[in-house]
Short mmCIF file of N, CA and C in Angstrom, two decimals:
data_model
loop_
_atom_site.label_atom_id
_atom_site.label_comp_id
_atom_site.label_asym_id
_atom_site.label_seq_id
_atom_site.Cartn_x
_atom_site.Cartn_y
_atom_site.Cartn_z
N MET A 182 0.67 -0.93 -0.15
CA MET A 182 0.00 -0.21 -0.35
C MET A 182 1.11 1.33 0.36
N ALA A 183 0.22 1.85 -1.13
CA ALA A 183 1.36 3.64 -0.70
C ALA A 183 1.63 4.11 0.73
N ALA A 184 2.36 4.96 0.96
CA ALA A 184 2.35 5.81 1.96
C ALA A 184 2.59 7.55 1.30
N TYR A 185 1.37 8.30 1.86
CA TYR A 185 1.94 9.99 1.02
C TYR A 185 2.46 10.90 2.09
N PHE A 186 2.95 11.64 2.09
CA PHE A 186 3.59 12.47 3.08
C PHE A 186 2.82 13.58 2.80
N GLN A 187 2.60 14.64 3.80
CA GLN A 187 2.26 15.93 3.11
C GLN A 187 4.26 16.76 3.51
N VAL A 188 5.14 17.34 2.53
CA VAL A 188 5.77 18.21 2.70
C VAL A 188 5.69 19.50 2.93
N LYS A 189 6.24 20.51 3.28
CA LYS A 189 5.94 21.43 3.47
C LYS A 189 7.07 22.37 3.09
N VAL A 190 6.83 23.42 1.85
CA VAL A 190 7.96 23.47 1.38
C VAL A 190 8.26 25.29 1.30
N GLN A 191 8.69 26.48 1.55
CA GLN A 191 8.73 27.86 1.79
C GLN A 191 9.83 27.88 1.00
N PHE A 192 8.94 29.08 0.66
CA PHE A 192 10.28 29.59 -1.04
C PHE A 192 10.44 31.50 -0.66
N THR A 193 11.63 31.50 -1.31
CA THR A 193 12.05 32.96 -0.78
C THR A 193 11.06 34.07 -2.32
N VAL A 194 10.15 34.99 -2.12
CA VAL A 194 10.38 35.00 -3.10
C VAL A 194 9.96 37.00 -3.22
N GLU A 195 10.68 37.65 -4.92
CA GLU A 195 9.85 38.69 -4.93
C GLU A 195 8.59 39.57 -5.07
N ASP A 196 7.56 40.35 -4.30
CA ASP A 196 6.61 40.78 -4.54
C ASP A 196 6.46 41.10 -5.47
N GLY A 197 5.17 42.01 -6.42
CA GLY A 197 5.59 43.23 -7.69
C GLY A 197 6.03 44.93 -7.19
N LYS A 198 6.11 44.69 -5.78
CA LYS A 198 6.95 45.88 -5.56
C LYS A 198 8.24 46.38 -4.97
N GLY A 199 9.06 44.85 -5.28
CA GLY A 199 10.05 44.76 -4.67
C GLY A 199 10.63 43.93 -2.96
N LYS A 200 9.62 43.83 -2.35
CA LYS A 200 9.54 43.29 -1.27
C LYS A 200 9.88 41.78 -1.28
N ILE A 201 10.11 41.28 -0.60
CA ILE A 201 10.63 39.56 -0.19
C ILE A 201 10.11 39.16 0.45
N LYS A 202 9.72 37.85 0.71
CA LYS A 202 8.87 37.45 1.04
C LYS A 202 8.45 36.17 0.75
N LYS A 203 7.76 35.67 2.28
CA LYS A 203 8.16 34.26 2.45
C LYS A 203 6.88 33.64 1.98
N GLN A 204 6.70 32.76 0.66
CA GLN A 204 5.98 32.04 0.58
C GLN A 204 5.47 30.57 0.30
N ASN A 205 4.04 29.51 1.35
CA ASN A 205 4.25 28.80 1.75
C ASN A 205 3.99 27.92 0.58
N VAL A 206 4.08 26.46 0.55
CA VAL A 206 4.22 25.60 -0.57
C VAL A 206 3.65 24.76 0.15
N LEU A 207 2.10 23.31 -0.23
CA LEU A 207 2.82 21.96 0.63
C LEU A 207 2.83 20.76 -0.97
N TYR A 208 3.13 20.78 -0.74
CA TYR A 208 3.54 19.23 -2.22
C TYR A 208 2.99 17.62 -1.07
N LEU A 209 2.24 16.22 -2.34
CA LEU A 209 1.84 15.15 -1.43
C LEU A 209 3.18 14.74 -2.65
N VAL A 210 3.63 13.40 -1.12
CA VAL A 210 4.30 12.77 -2.13
C VAL A 210 4.40 11.17 -1.95
N ASP A 211 5.11 10.55 -3.04
CA ASP A 211 5.04 9.23 -2.20
C ASP A 211 6.09 8.47 -1.33
N ALA A 212 5.74 7.83 -0.39
CA ALA A 212 7.71 8.25 -0.07
C ALA A 212 7.24 6.72 0.36
N MET A 213 8.21 6.31 1.47
CA MET A 213 8.53 4.79 2.10
C MET A 213 8.94 5.46 3.49
N SER A 214 9.28 7.18 4.22
CA SER A 214 9.60 7.73 4.85
C SER A 214 9.91 9.07 5.38
N VAL A 215 9.08 9.39 6.19
CA VAL A 215 9.51 10.66 6.42
C VAL A 215 10.80 11.17 5.65
N THR A 216 11.95 11.07 5.95
CA THR A 216 13.53 10.97 5.16
C THR A 216 13.13 10.90 3.83
N GLU A 217 12.58 10.15 2.89
CA GLU A 217 12.40 9.38 1.71
C GLU A 217 11.21 11.27 1.00
N ALA A 218 10.58 11.35 1.92
CA ALA A 218 9.65 11.85 1.06
C ALA A 218 10.21 13.67 1.22
N GLU A 219 11.22 14.20 2.34
CA GLU A 219 11.77 14.97 1.71
C GLU A 219 13.22 14.93 0.59
N ALA A 220 14.07 14.06 0.99
CA ALA A 220 15.26 13.67 -0.13
C ALA A 220 14.37 13.53 -1.72
N LYS A 221 12.79 13.31 -2.22
CA LYS A 221 12.06 12.95 -3.57
C LYS A 221 12.51 14.67 -2.82
N THR A 222 11.56 15.52 -1.87
CA THR A 222 11.06 17.21 -2.97
C THR A 222 12.43 18.60 -3.09
N VAL A 223 13.62 17.92 -2.50
CA VAL A 223 14.55 18.31 -2.41
C VAL A 223 14.79 18.17 -3.65
N LYS A 224 14.79 16.91 -4.08
CA LYS A 224 15.69 16.26 -5.67
C LYS A 224 14.70 17.40 -6.70
N HIS A 225 13.65 17.42 -6.66
CA HIS A 225 12.06 17.47 -7.50
C HIS A 225 12.59 19.15 -7.92
N LEU A 226 13.11 19.12 -6.81
CA LEU A 226 13.46 21.53 -6.48
C LEU A 226 14.06 22.02 -7.49
N ILE A 227 15.41 20.80 -7.01
CA ILE A 227 16.91 21.19 -7.75
C ILE A 227 16.34 21.06 -9.14
N ASP A 228 16.10 20.12 -9.34
CA ASP A 228 15.77 19.50 -10.28
C ASP A 228 15.08 20.76 -12.03
N THR A 229 14.06 21.01 -10.79
CA THR A 229 13.42 22.31 -11.55
C THR A 229 14.20 23.59 -10.90
N GLY A 230 15.09 23.83 -11.08
CA GLY A 230 16.21 24.80 -11.02
C GLY A 230 15.34 25.44 -9.93
N GLU A 231 14.43 25.31 -8.84
CA GLU A 231 14.96 26.21 -7.84
C GLU A 231 16.05 26.01 -7.09
N GLN A 232 16.05 27.24 -6.29
CA GLN A 232 17.16 27.54 -5.64
C GLN A 232 17.07 27.97 -4.09
N GLU A 233 16.24 29.00 -3.46
CA GLU A 233 15.59 29.91 -2.57
C GLU A 233 14.53 28.67 -1.62
N PHE A 234 14.66 27.51 -1.38
CA PHE A 234 13.45 27.63 -0.29
C PHE A 234 14.31 26.25 0.41
N GLU A 235 13.33 26.15 1.51
CA GLU A 235 13.78 25.13 3.06
C GLU A 235 12.56 24.23 2.73
N VAL A 236 12.58 23.71 3.29
CA VAL A 236 10.93 21.96 4.11
C VAL A 236 11.68 22.11 5.02
N THR A 237 10.13 23.03 5.74
CA THR A 237 9.96 23.68 7.21
C THR A 237 9.32 22.60 7.29
N ALA A 238 8.51 21.27 7.28
CA ALA A 238 7.91 20.07 7.70
C ALA A 238 7.25 19.14 7.24
N VAL A 239 7.34 17.95 7.45
CA VAL A 239 7.38 17.31 7.11
C VAL A 239 5.42 15.54 7.43
N SER A 240 5.39 15.77 7.23
CA SER A 240 3.90 14.34 8.25
C SER A 240 2.98 14.21 6.89
N ALA A 241 2.97 12.31 7.93
CA ALA A 241 2.47 11.66 6.77
C ALA A 241 0.77 11.68 6.67
N SER A 242 0.92 12.00 5.85
CA SER A 242 -0.67 12.61 5.25
C SER A 242 -1.79 11.28 5.31
N SER A 243 -3.04 12.12 4.90
CA SER A 243 -4.37 10.64 5.42
C SER A 243 -4.64 10.24 4.44
N ILE A 244 -4.20 10.64 3.60
CA ILE A 244 -4.56 10.28 2.27
C ILE A 244 -4.42 8.91 1.80
N ALA A 245 -5.34 8.19 1.82
CA ALA A 245 -5.55 6.69 1.70
C ALA A 245 -5.64 6.45 -0.24
N SER A 246 -5.65 7.40 -1.72
CA SER A 246 -5.05 7.12 -2.52
C SER A 246 -5.10 8.14 -3.83
N VAL A 247 -4.35 7.88 -4.44
CA VAL A 247 -4.69 8.81 -5.69
C VAL A 247 -4.26 8.13 -6.88
N ILE A 248 -6.13 9.43 -7.00
CA ILE A 248 -6.66 8.48 -8.38
C ILE A 248 -6.11 9.65 -9.38
N ALA A 249 -5.15 9.22 -10.61
CA ALA A 249 -4.90 10.23 -11.78
C ALA A 249 -5.65 9.34 -13.03
N ILE A 250 -6.61 10.63 -13.90
CA ILE A 250 -6.36 9.81 -15.56
C ILE A 250 -7.20 10.47 -15.91
N ASP A 251 -6.33 9.81 -16.98
CA ASP A 251 -5.84 10.42 -18.55
C ASP A 251 -6.49 10.71 -19.09
#
Protein backbone atom coordinates (compact mmCIF):
# COMPACT_ATOMS: atom_id res chain seq x y z
CA MET A 1 0.00 0.00 0.00
CA ALA A 2 1.26 3.45 -0.87
CA ALA A 3 2.10 5.96 1.82
CA TYR A 4 1.73 9.68 1.20
CA PHE A 5 3.44 12.52 3.01
CA GLN A 6 2.76 16.24 3.05
CA VAL A 7 5.95 18.21 2.59
CA LYS A 8 5.79 21.92 3.43
CA VAL A 9 8.35 24.04 1.60
CA GLN A 10 9.03 27.72 2.18
CA PHE A 11 10.19 29.76 -0.80
CA THR A 12 11.74 33.23 -0.77
CA VAL A 13 9.97 35.32 -3.42
CA GLU A 14 9.96 38.95 -4.49
CA ASP A 15 6.54 40.60 -4.86
CA GLY A 16 5.62 43.17 -7.50
CA LYS A 17 6.87 46.02 -5.32
CA GLY A 18 10.32 44.47 -4.81
CA LYS A 19 9.62 43.32 -1.26
CA ILE A 20 11.03 39.92 -0.24
CA LYS A 21 8.40 37.58 1.19
CA LYS A 22 8.12 33.98 2.33
CA GLN A 23 5.65 31.73 0.51
CA ASN A 24 4.64 28.28 1.81
CA VAL A 25 3.73 25.48 -0.61
CA LEU A 26 2.49 21.97 0.24
CA TYR A 27 3.55 18.95 -1.81
CA LEU A 28 2.01 15.47 -1.64
CA VAL A 29 4.75 12.86 -1.98
CA ASP A 30 4.52 9.09 -2.41
CA ALA A 31 7.31 7.70 -0.20
CA MET A 32 8.13 4.99 2.33
CA SER A 33 9.32 7.36 5.08
CA VAL A 34 9.57 10.99 6.14
CA THR A 35 13.23 11.00 5.14
CA GLU A 36 12.50 9.65 1.66
CA ALA A 37 9.66 12.16 1.17
CA GLU A 38 11.97 15.05 2.04
CA ALA A 39 14.76 13.74 -0.21
CA LYS A 40 12.37 13.28 -3.16
CA THR A 41 11.02 16.80 -2.71
CA VAL A 42 14.47 18.40 -2.52
CA LYS A 43 15.62 16.47 -5.61
CA HIS A 44 12.49 17.51 -7.52
CA LEU A 45 12.93 21.17 -6.63
CA ILE A 46 16.62 21.22 -7.53
CA ASP A 47 15.91 19.39 -10.81
CA THR A 48 13.32 22.06 -11.71
CA GLY A 49 15.82 24.87 -11.04
CA GLU A 50 14.63 26.11 -7.66
CA GLN A 51 17.38 27.54 -5.47
CA GLU A 52 15.83 29.57 -2.64
CA PHE A 53 13.75 27.13 -0.58
CA GLU A 54 13.63 25.37 2.77
CA VAL A 55 11.72 22.25 3.76
CA THR A 56 9.98 23.31 6.96
CA ALA A 57 7.80 20.28 7.77
CA VAL A 58 7.06 16.72 6.69
CA SER A 59 4.12 14.73 8.02
CA ALA A 60 2.20 11.59 7.17
CA SER A 61 -0.93 12.26 5.14
CA SER A 62 -4.28 10.62 5.77
CA ILE A 63 -4.90 10.42 2.01
CA ALA A 64 -5.52 6.79 1.15
CA SER A 65 -5.07 6.94 -2.60
CA VAL A 66 -4.46 9.30 -5.49
CA ILE A 67 -6.62 8.74 -8.57
CA ALA A 68 -5.02 9.98 -11.76
CA ILE A 69 -7.15 9.85 -14.90
CA ASP A 70 -5.32 10.35 -18.18
